[in-house]
Structures are given as structure tokens and as C-alpha cells.
Amino acid sequence: MTKLRVGVAGLGTVGSGLVKLLLSQKSVIKERCGGPVLVTAVSAKDRARDRDFDVGKTVWHDDAVSLAKDENVDVVCELIGGAEGIALKVCEAAIGSGKHVVTANKAMLAVHGTRLAKSAEKHGVEIHYEAAVAGGIPIIKAMREGLSGNDVTGVLGILNGTCNYILTNMHDAALAGESRDFETVLDEAQRLGYAEADPSTDIDGIDAAHKLAILTSVAFGTEIDFGSIHIEGIRHISAVDIEYAIELGYRVKLLAIARKGIEGIQQRVHPGMVRERTAIAHVDGVNNGIVVQGNYAGTTIYEGPGAGGNATASAVAADLVDIARGHQTATFSVPTTRLERHSAASIDGISSPYYIRLMLVDKPGVIADIAACLRDQNVSVESMLQRSRNPGDVVPVVLTTHEAEEASIQNALNSMEHLRSVIEKPRMIRIEEI
Ligand code: HSE
């Protein structure tokens, strides 16, 4: 390779991090690629903004779409974000102009990934997106290249650092004997800059689902199907659930899970309890962690920073090095003509053990009523905890079940909710055996 000319669209945290990385790692990248990787054009909303690097002689484009068509650019790095709008236009323009695309945009890929991949194939260019899933962890490369000799049967991960920070903080507080509510920890995370001013995309599980949609496609060679993901966030996780989880030997995490079974591919994002002794239980703070099950490699685990300028820039740079080396690969593991359209397995069909917490009026016969709701659905109880005794008052009661079907649990929860002595909506957390 003589040189690779890069256009960077978006100079926020990741875009700026990339420009700085390409400057400071210039010689090592040149050695690894056999030629320099140079930023020849940039585009951002505010040209006047003070940045701690010099864009020097690079061409500035006020319009990112014009950067995408610049004939002095070989690869366009789309680091603007957002599923639609300018980011999508930039990628379409780059592909249409015969340029490779590197993007960190999970929302766009989760919605338009298959179509963009088809268009890239038609124009003979590549789309790389290591930075779109789990920031600095090279999970796409691990799955698409490192595990390419395997049938992947399942992927399970912690894909959102904001949620993991909140849940870790609640856990640490509970261990220290303090009780910290979700809202208190979220407020603090926002003040410290770990959570967005509008945190809903993160805490309601959407961000993790975008990333899961991409991982599913790479894992199983299927068209991206964001729409069929069952998504629950962490707003309803309370300090008392975290305390009971500790007592039962579990940690609560926001899990993103994709599994292939006889009924199709199951994709789900929801809080889950994982055993304290598992590696995934100890992926803490803003880190991400992913477990991949392959039929030959067995279970492999990946952990690291899931966000941040430097970590995400590292992933973008690796994609640029791949392109500079002439490494060619199908966007989602197999050519788009062979991407399968999978049938989506409903969450009603999963089976696992369950944690159920009820707020009950403490009086004789109440537990018998609860037990009847479970018996009627053929659900077997594994353990029951009632910490305090307070006749006539409200107490928390926690049950864990043996493996049961989701549909049966949902029916039982529905019946329990209608009992007069159950004074709050019952809370349920799935227990994931890894
Ligand atoms: N907001 C994401 C997170 C990082 O909290 O993990 C970017 O995807």
C-alpha cells in the first residue's frame, strides 16, 4: 500500500480521539500497514471550536456529505452517530462514491445494516464497524475472524457501560451496608458524566439492543433484525433486589443474549442474575463483557472498556489498518446474498430459573395463595426468603424457582398481582446459568 487517505466525519470524543491516535501512532501504524494512514479531510459542526490537535493542512468540509465524496479520500470514518439523518447520508454517499466506510454507529447498523452491506457489496467496498459494539473490545474481529471455524451457539454480554456502572454502584453500596436506589445512583452518574442528560437509550436497554442486533448477525450469519429483540431496561431494579441477589449468591447485570435454537434465534436484553462465581459477574463499572459459545472453541470471554474516546478510537484505527492491509471480509460474516432471514423465537418459549419479589401483607394463608399461583402453572419453587416478621404489615418475600417456562411465570405473576395481599406489582428477574 502506498498510503491510505482517511476522511473523518465528526470530531466529537471519538473523532478527535481518532485524529490524535493516528498522529501519535503514526510510525507504528505505517510499519504495520506498509504505508501511512493519513487524515486528509475532516468535517464537524463547529469549525471554530477549540480542539487539542491541529488539523493542519487537512481539507475542512462544512458538509459531511461532501467529505464523503471528496476524491482525496479513500475511506470515510462516520463518527457522527444517529440511526438516520446526516450519518446515514454520509455512509450512503461514501459507498456510492466507491469509498470504504468505517463507522462506530450501532443505531444506524441495527436499523440499516443489511441494506448498507448490500450496497457496499454492489459497489465493491467494505464496511467496518468494530467500534460500534463494545468500544475497545475487538469482539467483531474475534467473532468474524477468530471464531470463523465454529458454529456459534450463543452470545451473552454486558453491552452497556452506563447500566453496568449503575448496577455495580448499587451492588457495592449494598455490600457496604448502605442502600442506594436506582434514581440516586443515576443522578450521581449524570453528575459525573457517566450517564447522558437523557439516559433513556442506555437505561431502557435500547443501546445494548442495537449492539446485540449486530452481534447476532455476525454470530449466526443472519440479516439484522433489531425489531424482534425483547427489550427491558433497569429502571425497576431496586436496592432490595440487589441485596437479595447478594444473599442468594448472584449479581444483577443488564444482559444482552442471542441464542440459536430449534425454534429460531432468540434475542433479548433484560436484567439478569448471574452467579457470583462467573467471570461475567465481575465485569464491573463502565466495562463491557461478552461470552461467546462456539462448538469447537468452547466458551470464550472478552472484557474491556465499552466506551470512551481512546478505546473507541482504537477500534476505528484497527478497522483502518485492516483496510490498509487489503483485508477483505463480508460485512456480517457471509456475503449478503447468503445472509439468512431468521425466524425469531419468542421470549415466551425460554426457560430458566426465576427470582420473584413480592411485597405482601404479612398474614396467615398469604404464602399458600402465592404457592397456588405457581402450582397452577406447574412452576416448582427452589427457595423462599422472608427476612422479617411483621403481622399485618407489608414485608418483602422472595422466591426462586427451578427451571420454568417464561409463559408460565408470566401467568403466575399475573395471578399473584391480583391477590389482595400483594400490594405492589411483583418483580421478576431471570436467572441466567452461563
Ligand atoms: N452509551 C454507551 C454505554 C456507550 O453506556 O455503554 C456507547 O455505546
Tab-separated table of C-alpha atoms and ligand atoms in Angstrom:
chain	number	residue	atom	x	y	z
A	1	MET	CA	0.000	0.000	0.000
A	2	THR	CA	1.347	3.474	-0.789
A	3	LYS	CA	-0.936	5.377	1.566
A	4	LEU	CA	-4.491	5.306	2.892
A	5	ARG	CA	-6.324	8.646	2.829
A	6	VAL	CA	-8.913	8.987	5.564
A	7	GLY	CA	-11.828	11.420	5.837
A	8	VAL	CA	-13.156	11.860	9.374
A	9	ALA	CA	-16.796	12.944	9.600
A	10	GLY	CA	-17.497	14.036	13.179
A	11	LEU	CA	-14.887	15.429	15.568
A	12	GLY	CA	-16.553	14.674	18.892
A	13	THR	CA	-14.965	12.433	21.529
A	14	VAL	CA	-14.346	9.523	19.154
A	15	GLY	CA	-13.435	11.571	16.048
A	16	SER	CA	-10.943	13.696	17.996
A	17	GLY	CA	-9.584	10.589	19.697
A	18	LEU	CA	-9.037	9.002	16.285
A	19	VAL	CA	-7.202	12.020	14.828
A	20	LYS	CA	-4.924	12.090	17.881
A	21	LEU	CA	-4.315	8.342	17.738
A	22	LEU	CA	-3.414	8.458	14.046
A	23	LEU	CA	-0.920	11.248	14.780
A	24	SER	CA	0.689	9.722	17.857
A	25	GLN	CA	0.759	6.138	16.490
A	26	LYS	CA	1.776	7.242	13.001
A	27	SER	CA	5.008	5.273	12.706
A	28	VAL	CA	3.766	2.018	14.239
A	29	ILE	CA	0.674	2.087	12.018
A	30	LYS	CA	2.825	2.821	8.965
A	31	GLU	CA	5.016	-0.191	9.755
A	32	ARG	CA	2.020	-2.431	10.236
A	33	CYS	CA	0.303	-1.294	7.046
A	34	GLY	CA	3.338	-0.900	4.801
A	35	GLY	CA	2.412	2.755	4.187
A	36	PRO	CA	0.993	5.747	6.058
A	37	VAL	CA	-2.615	6.183	7.162
A	38	LEU	CA	-3.266	9.896	6.799
A	39	VAL	CA	-6.235	12.096	7.685
A	40	THR	CA	-6.756	14.137	4.525
A	41	ALA	CA	-10.202	15.616	5.241
A	42	VAL	CA	-12.358	16.353	8.262
A	43	SER	CA	-15.844	17.624	8.903
A	44	ALA	CA	-17.622	18.743	12.064
A	45	LYS	CA	-20.461	21.033	13.074
A	46	ASP	CA	-18.338	23.767	14.600
A	47	ARG	CA	-15.147	24.696	12.827
A	48	ALA	CA	-14.220	27.364	15.380
A	49	ARG	CA	-14.264	25.028	18.367
A	50	ASP	CA	-11.003	24.773	20.246
A	51	ARG	CA	-9.538	21.284	19.724
A	52	ASP	CA	-6.351	19.989	21.285
A	53	PHE	CA	-4.907	18.878	17.965
A	54	ASP	CA	-4.015	20.657	14.799
A	55	VAL	CA	-5.916	19.637	11.690
A	56	GLY	CA	-3.039	21.317	9.813
A	57	LYS	CA	-3.353	21.018	6.064
A	58	THR	CA	-6.316	18.667	6.113
A	59	VAL	CA	-9.218	19.808	3.996
A	60	TRP	CA	-12.192	21.037	6.049
A	61	HIS	CA	-15.700	20.248	4.782
A	62	ASP	CA	-18.618	22.113	6.307
A	63	ASP	CA	-20.838	19.460	4.757
A	64	ALA	CA	-20.015	15.882	5.790
A	65	VAL	CA	-21.659	14.520	2.629
A	66	SER	CA	-19.204	16.486	0.513
A	67	LEU	CA	-16.361	14.934	2.557
A	68	ALA	CA	-17.830	11.528	1.727
A	69	LYS	CA	-17.462	12.349	-1.983
A	70	ASP	CA	-14.001	14.003	-1.730
A	71	GLU	CA	-11.740	12.384	-4.314
A	72	ASN	CA	-8.755	12.705	-1.989
A	73	VAL	CA	-10.401	10.355	0.493
A	74	ASP	CA	-10.210	6.524	0.243
A	75	VAL	CA	-12.019	5.678	3.480
A	76	VAL	CA	-14.740	7.639	5.265
A	77	CYS	CA	-14.935	7.324	9.061
A	78	GLU	CA	-18.513	8.128	10.045
A	79	LEU	CA	-18.308	9.208	13.688
A	80	ILE	CA	-21.395	11.420	13.838
A	81	GLY	CA	-23.953	8.960	15.221
A	82	GLY	CA	-27.723	8.572	14.986
A	83	ALA	CA	-29.683	5.959	13.064
A	84	GLU	CA	-30.925	8.340	10.394
A	85	GLY	CA	-30.105	11.800	9.072
A	86	ILE	CA	-26.660	13.007	8.220
A	87	ALA	CA	-24.782	9.890	9.407
A	88	LEU	CA	-26.773	7.659	7.066
A	89	LYS	CA	-26.391	10.123	4.174
A	90	VAL	CA	-22.623	10.211	4.708
A	91	CYS	CA	-22.373	6.402	4.582
A	92	GLU	CA	-24.601	6.146	1.527
A	93	ALA	CA	-22.624	8.879	-0.261
A	94	ALA	CA	-19.287	7.251	0.604
A	95	ILE	CA	-20.404	3.809	-0.610
A	96	GLY	CA	-21.954	5.332	-3.750
A	97	SER	CA	-18.626	7.075	-4.442
A	98	GLY	CA	-16.718	3.806	-4.156
A	99	LYS	CA	-15.178	4.513	-0.745
A	100	HIS	CA	-14.816	2.162	2.199
A	101	VAL	CA	-16.711	3.082	5.359
A	102	VAL	CA	-15.630	2.736	8.964
A	103	THR	CA	-18.353	3.557	11.449
A	104	ALA	CA	-18.997	3.467	15.190
A	105	ASN	CA	-22.723	3.877	14.611
A	106	LYS	CA	-24.612	0.943	16.176
A	107	ALA	CA	-28.024	2.577	15.904
A	108	MET	CA	-27.620	3.031	12.144
A	109	LEU	CA	-26.320	-0.502	11.599
A	110	ALA	CA	-29.086	-2.003	13.752
A	111	VAL	CA	-31.674	-0.384	11.505
A	112	HIS	CA	-29.996	-0.118	8.081
A	113	GLY	CA	-27.081	-2.586	8.370
A	114	THR	CA	-28.284	-5.214	5.904
A	115	ARG	CA	-29.206	-2.645	3.245
A	116	LEU	CA	-25.876	-0.801	3.639
A	117	ALA	CA	-23.957	-4.094	3.445
A	118	LYS	CA	-25.785	-4.993	0.196
A	119	SER	CA	-24.953	-1.605	-1.265
A	120	ALA	CA	-21.298	-1.890	-0.206
A	121	GLU	CA	-21.040	-5.290	-1.924
A	122	LYS	CA	-22.577	-3.865	-5.076
A	123	HIS	CA	-20.009	-1.046	-5.130
A	124	GLY	CA	-17.074	-3.312	-4.198
A	125	VAL	CA	-16.262	-1.550	-0.926
A	126	GLU	CA	-16.051	-2.597	2.705
A	127	ILE	CA	-17.956	-1.546	5.812
A	128	HIS	CA	-16.076	-1.980	9.085
A	129	TYR	CA	-17.670	-1.287	12.465
A	130	GLU	CA	-15.538	-2.686	15.286
A	131	ALA	CA	-16.178	0.487	17.307
A	132	ALA	CA	-19.956	0.050	17.113
A	133	VAL	CA	-20.017	-2.828	19.610
A	134	ALA	CA	-18.295	-2.796	22.999
A	135	GLY	CA	-15.917	0.127	22.306
A	136	GLY	CA	-12.324	-1.008	22.692
A	137	ILE	CA	-13.012	-4.767	22.822
A	138	PRO	CA	-12.203	-6.350	19.429
A	139	ILE	CA	-15.322	-8.507	19.569
A	140	ILE	CA	-16.288	-8.241	15.897
A	141	LYS	CA	-12.845	-9.420	14.855
A	142	ALA	CA	-12.920	-12.182	17.452
A	143	MET	CA	-16.264	-13.463	16.193
A	144	ARG	CA	-15.938	-12.816	12.475
A	145	GLU	CA	-12.319	-13.979	12.123
A	146	GLY	CA	-11.110	-15.644	15.306
A	147	LEU	CA	-14.117	-17.949	15.663
A	148	SER	CA	-14.863	-18.382	11.961
A	149	GLY	CA	-14.307	-22.165	12.185
A	150	ASN	CA	-17.061	-22.526	14.780
A	151	ASP	CA	-20.803	-22.736	14.818
A	152	VAL	CA	-21.640	-20.109	17.391
A	153	THR	CA	-24.498	-21.279	19.573
A	154	GLY	CA	-24.814	-18.302	21.861
A	155	VAL	CA	-23.580	-14.820	22.688
A	156	LEU	CA	-24.228	-13.246	26.055
A	157	GLY	CA	-22.936	-9.893	27.123
A	158	ILE	CA	-22.869	-6.754	29.170
A	159	LEU	CA	-23.001	-4.231	26.351
A	160	ASN	CA	-23.916	-1.010	28.109
A	161	GLY	CA	-21.416	0.719	30.380
A	162	THR	CA	-23.920	3.186	31.829
A	163	CYS	CA	-26.178	0.418	33.143
A	164	ASN	CA	-23.216	-1.577	34.354
A	165	TYR	CA	-21.890	1.444	36.239
A	166	ILE	CA	-25.266	1.965	37.939
A	167	LEU	CA	-25.743	-1.709	38.851
A	168	THR	CA	-22.143	-2.029	40.093
A	169	ASN	CA	-22.594	1.065	42.238
A	170	MET	CA	-25.840	-0.289	43.732
A	171	HIS	CA	-24.107	-3.623	44.401
A	172	ASP	CA	-21.070	-2.035	46.078
A	173	ALA	CA	-23.337	0.123	48.244
A	174	ALA	CA	-25.359	-2.927	49.325
A	175	LEU	CA	-22.148	-4.789	50.214
A	176	ALA	CA	-21.097	-1.808	52.338
A	177	GLY	CA	-24.437	-1.996	54.161
A	178	GLU	CA	-25.812	1.153	52.529
A	179	SER	CA	-28.931	1.093	50.442
A	180	ARG	CA	-28.714	3.067	47.195
A	181	ASP	CA	-31.722	3.406	44.932
A	182	PHE	CA	-31.561	3.344	41.170
A	183	GLU	CA	-32.593	7.033	40.945
A	184	THR	CA	-29.905	8.209	43.389
A	185	VAL	CA	-27.178	6.348	41.540
A	186	LEU	CA	-28.447	7.549	38.158
A	187	ASP	CA	-28.364	11.179	39.391
A	188	GLU	CA	-24.799	10.727	40.536
A	189	ALA	CA	-23.799	9.017	37.269
A	190	GLN	CA	-25.221	12.001	35.365
A	191	ARG	CA	-23.291	14.474	37.531
A	192	LEU	CA	-20.060	12.513	36.968
A	193	GLY	CA	-20.643	12.309	33.208
A	194	TYR	CA	-21.141	8.500	33.147
A	195	ALA	CA	-24.771	8.868	32.085
A	196	GLU	CA	-26.304	11.153	29.471
A	197	ALA	CA	-28.632	14.024	30.406
A	198	ASP	CA	-31.338	11.965	28.668
A	199	PRO	CA	-30.300	8.472	29.779
A	200	SER	CA	-33.245	6.558	28.314
A	201	THR	CA	-31.415	4.957	25.357
A	202	ASP	CA	-28.951	3.436	27.801
A	203	ILE	CA	-31.075	2.574	30.838
A	204	ASP	CA	-34.064	1.314	28.851
A	205	GLY	CA	-31.857	-1.219	27.068
A	206	ILE	CA	-32.025	0.266	23.543
A	207	ASP	CA	-28.275	0.857	23.187
A	208	ALA	CA	-27.493	-2.715	24.280
A	209	ALA	CA	-30.132	-3.989	21.832
A	210	HIS	CA	-28.553	-2.073	18.923
A	211	LYS	CA	-25.240	-3.779	19.706
A	212	LEU	CA	-26.887	-7.172	20.176
A	213	ALA	CA	-28.580	-6.918	16.765
A	214	ILE	CA	-25.140	-6.552	15.176
A	215	LEU	CA	-23.556	-9.365	17.204
A	216	THR	CA	-26.433	-11.703	16.318
A	217	SER	CA	-25.929	-11.105	12.620
A	218	VAL	CA	-22.179	-11.738	12.858
A	219	ALA	CA	-22.650	-14.796	15.081
A	220	PHE	CA	-25.309	-16.562	13.018
A	221	GLY	CA	-24.900	-15.112	9.507
A	222	THR	CA	-28.414	-13.672	9.568
A	223	GLU	CA	-29.954	-10.418	8.432
A	224	ILE	CA	-30.033	-7.823	11.167
A	225	ASP	CA	-33.343	-7.976	12.995
A	226	PHE	CA	-33.458	-5.278	15.650
A	227	GLY	CA	-37.268	-5.307	15.637
A	228	SER	CA	-37.553	-8.790	17.105
A	229	ILE	CA	-35.408	-8.126	20.190
A	230	HIS	CA	-37.233	-8.360	23.522
A	231	ILE	CA	-36.022	-5.283	25.432
A	232	GLU	CA	-36.316	-4.429	29.132
A	233	GLY	CA	-34.200	-1.838	30.933
A	234	ILE	CA	-33.049	-1.449	34.533
A	235	ARG	CA	-35.361	1.283	35.891
A	236	HIS	CA	-37.270	-1.193	38.043
A	237	ILE	CA	-34.240	-2.730	39.760
A	238	SER	CA	-34.398	-1.677	43.394
A	239	ALA	CA	-31.858	-1.684	46.206
A	240	VAL	CA	-33.765	-4.528	47.859
A	241	ASP	CA	-33.396	-6.745	44.745
A	242	ILE	CA	-29.653	-6.096	44.745
A	243	GLU	CA	-29.464	-7.058	48.441
A	244	TYR	CA	-31.413	-10.289	47.879
A	245	ALA	CA	-29.268	-11.128	44.864
A	246	ILE	CA	-26.159	-10.889	47.053
A	247	GLU	CA	-27.793	-13.068	49.718
A	248	LEU	CA	-28.659	-15.697	47.095
A	249	GLY	CA	-25.151	-15.684	45.575
A	250	TYR	CA	-25.899	-13.692	42.409
A	251	ARG	CA	-25.066	-10.355	40.769
A	252	VAL	CA	-27.635	-8.365	38.783
A	253	LYS	CA	-26.454	-7.256	35.322
A	254	LEU	CA	-28.150	-5.865	32.231
A	255	LEU	CA	-27.646	-8.795	29.857
A	256	ALA	CA	-27.887	-8.936	26.081
A	257	ILE	CA	-28.414	-12.511	24.920
A	258	ALA	CA	-28.647	-14.158	21.497
A	259	ARG	CA	-29.116	-17.919	21.195
A	260	LYS	CA	-29.849	-20.211	18.288
A	261	GLY	CA	-32.311	-22.997	18.948
A	262	ILE	CA	-34.723	-25.211	17.058
A	263	GLU	CA	-37.406	-22.525	17.189
A	264	GLY	CA	-35.173	-19.879	15.657
A	265	ILE	CA	-32.975	-17.158	17.044
A	266	GLN	CA	-33.791	-15.675	20.380
A	267	GLN	CA	-32.599	-12.118	21.054
A	268	ARG	CA	-33.262	-10.422	24.357
A	269	VAL	CA	-31.994	-7.592	26.547
A	270	HIS	CA	-33.069	-7.530	30.184
A	271	PRO	CA	-31.673	-7.537	33.705
A	272	GLY	CA	-30.473	-10.977	34.695
A	273	MET	CA	-28.967	-12.637	37.748
A	274	VAL	CA	-25.645	-14.342	37.140
A	275	ARG	CA	-23.819	-16.486	39.669
A	276	GLU	CA	-21.249	-14.616	41.742
A	277	ARG	CA	-18.531	-17.118	40.757
A	278	THR	CA	-18.848	-16.453	36.987
A	279	ALA	CA	-16.479	-14.135	35.129
A	280	ILE	CA	-19.328	-12.048	33.753
A	281	ALA	CA	-20.487	-11.255	37.314
A	282	HIS	CA	-17.176	-9.444	37.855
A	283	VAL	CA	-17.315	-7.213	34.794
A	284	ASP	CA	-17.724	-4.020	36.783
A	285	GLY	CA	-18.183	-0.279	36.388
A	286	VAL	CA	-18.355	1.078	32.859
A	287	ASN	CA	-16.675	-2.022	31.403
A	288	ASN	CA	-18.363	-4.329	28.901
A	289	GLY	CA	-18.002	-8.119	28.848
A	290	ILE	CA	-19.044	-10.723	26.305
A	291	VAL	CA	-19.214	-14.515	26.465
A	292	VAL	CA	-19.282	-16.381	23.148
A	293	GLN	CA	-20.065	-20.089	22.908
A	294	GLY	CA	-18.578	-21.883	19.918
A	295	ASN	CA	-18.836	-25.594	19.143
A	296	TYR	CA	-15.054	-26.020	18.848
A	297	ALA	CA	-13.514	-23.133	20.797
A	298	GLY	CA	-15.928	-23.666	23.690
A	299	THR	CA	-16.673	-20.658	25.845
A	300	THR	CA	-14.524	-17.579	25.275
A	301	ILE	CA	-14.784	-14.351	27.258
A	302	TYR	CA	-13.875	-10.787	26.335
A	303	GLU	CA	-13.783	-7.818	28.708
A	304	GLY	CA	-12.722	-4.192	28.465
A	305	PRO	CA	-13.790	-0.586	28.113
A	306	GLY	CA	-17.042	-0.335	26.211
A	307	ALA	CA	-16.872	3.381	25.532
A	308	GLY	CA	-14.601	6.419	25.769
A	309	GLY	CA	-12.641	8.369	23.169
A	310	ASN	CA	-9.383	6.421	23.275
A	311	ALA	CA	-10.857	2.913	23.475
A	312	THR	CA	-13.340	3.569	20.679
A	313	ALA	CA	-10.681	5.303	18.538
A	314	SER	CA	-8.525	2.192	18.998
A	315	ALA	CA	-11.281	0.094	17.407
A	316	VAL	CA	-11.697	2.541	14.495
A	317	ALA	CA	-7.928	2.557	13.935
A	318	ALA	CA	-7.871	-1.268	13.808
A	319	ASP	CA	-10.502	-1.156	11.056
A	320	LEU	CA	-8.395	1.351	9.123
A	321	VAL	CA	-5.338	-0.903	9.471
A	322	ASP	CA	-7.386	-3.833	8.134
A	323	ILE	CA	-8.445	-1.786	5.115
A	324	ALA	CA	-4.901	-0.514	4.555
A	325	ARG	CA	-3.655	-4.119	4.601
A	326	GLY	CA	-6.232	-5.024	1.975
A	327	HIS	CA	-8.054	-7.353	4.333
A	328	GLN	CA	-11.429	-8.118	2.766
A	329	THR	CA	-14.331	-9.624	4.617
A	330	ALA	CA	-18.097	-9.910	4.261
A	331	THR	CA	-19.737	-7.270	6.446
A	332	PHE	CA	-21.726	-9.703	8.592
A	333	SER	CA	-19.600	-12.870	8.218
A	334	VAL	CA	-21.160	-14.094	4.955
A	335	PRO	CA	-21.998	-12.320	1.688
A	336	THR	CA	-25.368	-10.574	1.877
A	337	THR	CA	-26.908	-12.933	-0.675
A	338	ARG	CA	-26.355	-15.734	1.847
A	339	LEU	CA	-27.493	-13.881	4.967
A	340	GLU	CA	-30.427	-15.874	6.299
A	341	ARG	CA	-33.678	-14.287	7.335
A	342	HIS	CA	-34.130	-15.912	10.695
A	343	SER	CA	-37.303	-16.819	12.477
A	344	ALA	CA	-37.467	-15.004	15.785
A	345	ALA	CA	-38.059	-17.188	18.827
A	346	SER	CA	-40.433	-15.523	21.276
A	347	ILE	CA	-39.307	-14.877	24.832
A	348	ASP	CA	-42.385	-16.837	25.963
A	349	GLY	CA	-40.574	-20.001	24.916
A	350	ILE	CA	-37.428	-19.543	27.019
A	351	SER	CA	-36.929	-21.483	30.164
A	352	SER	CA	-34.749	-20.586	33.117
A	353	PRO	CA	-34.893	-20.299	36.875
A	354	TYR	CA	-36.554	-17.091	38.079
A	355	TYR	CA	-36.244	-14.693	41.010
A	356	ILE	CA	-39.578	-13.231	42.138
A	357	ARG	CA	-40.002	-10.496	44.761
A	358	LEU	CA	-43.389	-9.711	46.260
A	359	MET	CA	-44.458	-7.047	48.710
A	360	LEU	CA	-47.023	-8.867	50.857
A	361	VAL	CA	-49.273	-8.140	53.776
A	362	ASP	CA	-47.921	-10.483	56.428
A	363	LYS	CA	-50.910	-12.615	57.460
A	364	PRO	CA	-51.758	-16.326	57.643
A	365	GLY	CA	-52.512	-18.029	54.320
A	366	VAL	CA	-50.777	-15.493	52.063
A	367	ILE	CA	-47.884	-17.775	51.189
A	368	ALA	CA	-50.358	-20.573	50.414
A	369	ASP	CA	-52.074	-18.263	47.891
A	370	ILE	CA	-48.733	-17.435	46.268
A	371	ALA	CA	-47.783	-21.111	46.173
A	372	ALA	CA	-51.110	-21.884	44.487
A	373	CYS	CA	-50.407	-19.373	41.690
A	374	LEU	CA	-47.132	-21.183	40.993
A	375	ARG	CA	-48.620	-24.678	41.390
A	376	ASP	CA	-51.364	-23.838	38.875
A	377	GLN	CA	-48.668	-23.059	36.302
A	378	ASN	CA	-46.619	-26.120	37.177
A	379	VAL	CA	-43.762	-23.971	38.488
A	380	SER	CA	-41.588	-25.513	41.183
A	381	VAL	CA	-40.175	-23.309	43.988
A	382	GLU	CA	-36.495	-23.689	44.821
A	383	SER	CA	-36.240	-21.324	47.807
A	384	MET	CA	-38.218	-18.740	49.722
A	385	LEU	CA	-36.922	-15.893	51.875
A	386	GLN	CA	-38.847	-13.710	54.261
A	387	ARG	CA	-36.404	-11.706	56.331
A	388	SER	CA	-38.724	-10.007	58.798
A	389	ARG	CA	-41.970	-10.889	60.548
A	390	ASN	CA	-44.424	-8.038	60.931
A	391	PRO	CA	-48.003	-9.318	61.312
A	392	GLY	CA	-50.499	-7.165	59.440
A	393	ASP	CA	-47.730	-5.057	57.857
A	394	VAL	CA	-46.035	-5.204	54.447
A	395	VAL	CA	-42.919	-7.358	54.080
A	396	PRO	CA	-40.817	-8.381	51.100
A	397	VAL	CA	-40.928	-12.075	50.222
A	398	VAL	CA	-38.513	-13.508	47.703
A	399	LEU	CA	-38.850	-16.778	45.811
A	400	THR	CA	-36.550	-18.505	43.412
A	401	THR	CA	-37.909	-21.158	41.102
A	402	HIS	CA	-36.469	-24.222	39.458
A	403	GLU	CA	-36.247	-24.011	35.688
A	404	ALA	CA	-39.632	-22.870	34.390
A	405	GLU	CA	-41.116	-21.565	31.168
A	406	GLU	CA	-41.426	-17.826	30.721
A	407	ALA	CA	-45.078	-18.047	29.706
A	408	SER	CA	-45.918	-19.991	32.907
A	409	ILE	CA	-44.051	-17.468	35.050
A	410	GLN	CA	-45.847	-14.562	33.375
A	411	ASN	CA	-49.211	-16.240	34.027
A	412	ALA	CA	-48.284	-16.879	37.668
A	413	LEU	CA	-47.119	-13.257	38.148
A	414	ASN	CA	-50.363	-12.057	36.662
A	415	SER	CA	-52.412	-14.143	39.094
A	416	MET	CA	-50.252	-13.023	42.045
A	417	GLU	CA	-50.721	-9.363	41.128
A	418	HIS	CA	-54.473	-9.793	41.590
A	419	LEU	CA	-54.230	-11.230	45.111
A	420	ARG	CA	-55.477	-8.764	47.737
A	421	SER	CA	-52.463	-9.225	49.968
A	422	VAL	CA	-49.979	-8.420	47.149
A	423	ILE	CA	-49.684	-4.666	47.340
A	424	GLU	CA	-47.174	-3.949	44.537
A	425	LYS	CA	-46.591	-5.346	41.085
A	426	PRO	CA	-44.465	-8.472	41.634
A	427	ARG	CA	-40.883	-8.075	40.417
A	428	MET	CA	-39.180	-10.774	38.403
A	429	ILE	CA	-35.548	-11.174	37.338
A	430	ARG	CA	-34.469	-14.073	35.132
A	431	ILE	CA	-31.586	-16.179	36.433
A	432	GLU	CA	-29.090	-16.944	33.666
A	433	GLU	CA	-26.949	-20.044	34.026
A	434	ILE	CA	-23.783	-19.443	32.000
B	1	HSE	N1	-23.710	4.788	25.943
B	1	HSE	C1	-22.968	3.584	25.769
B	1	HSE	C2	-22.754	2.911	27.096
B	1	HSE	C3	-21.611	3.773	25.144
B	1	HSE	O1	-23.156	3.434	28.147
B	1	HSE	O2	-22.174	1.842	27.100
B	1	HSE	C4	-21.682	3.961	23.678
B	1	HSE	O3	-22.359	2.902	23.068
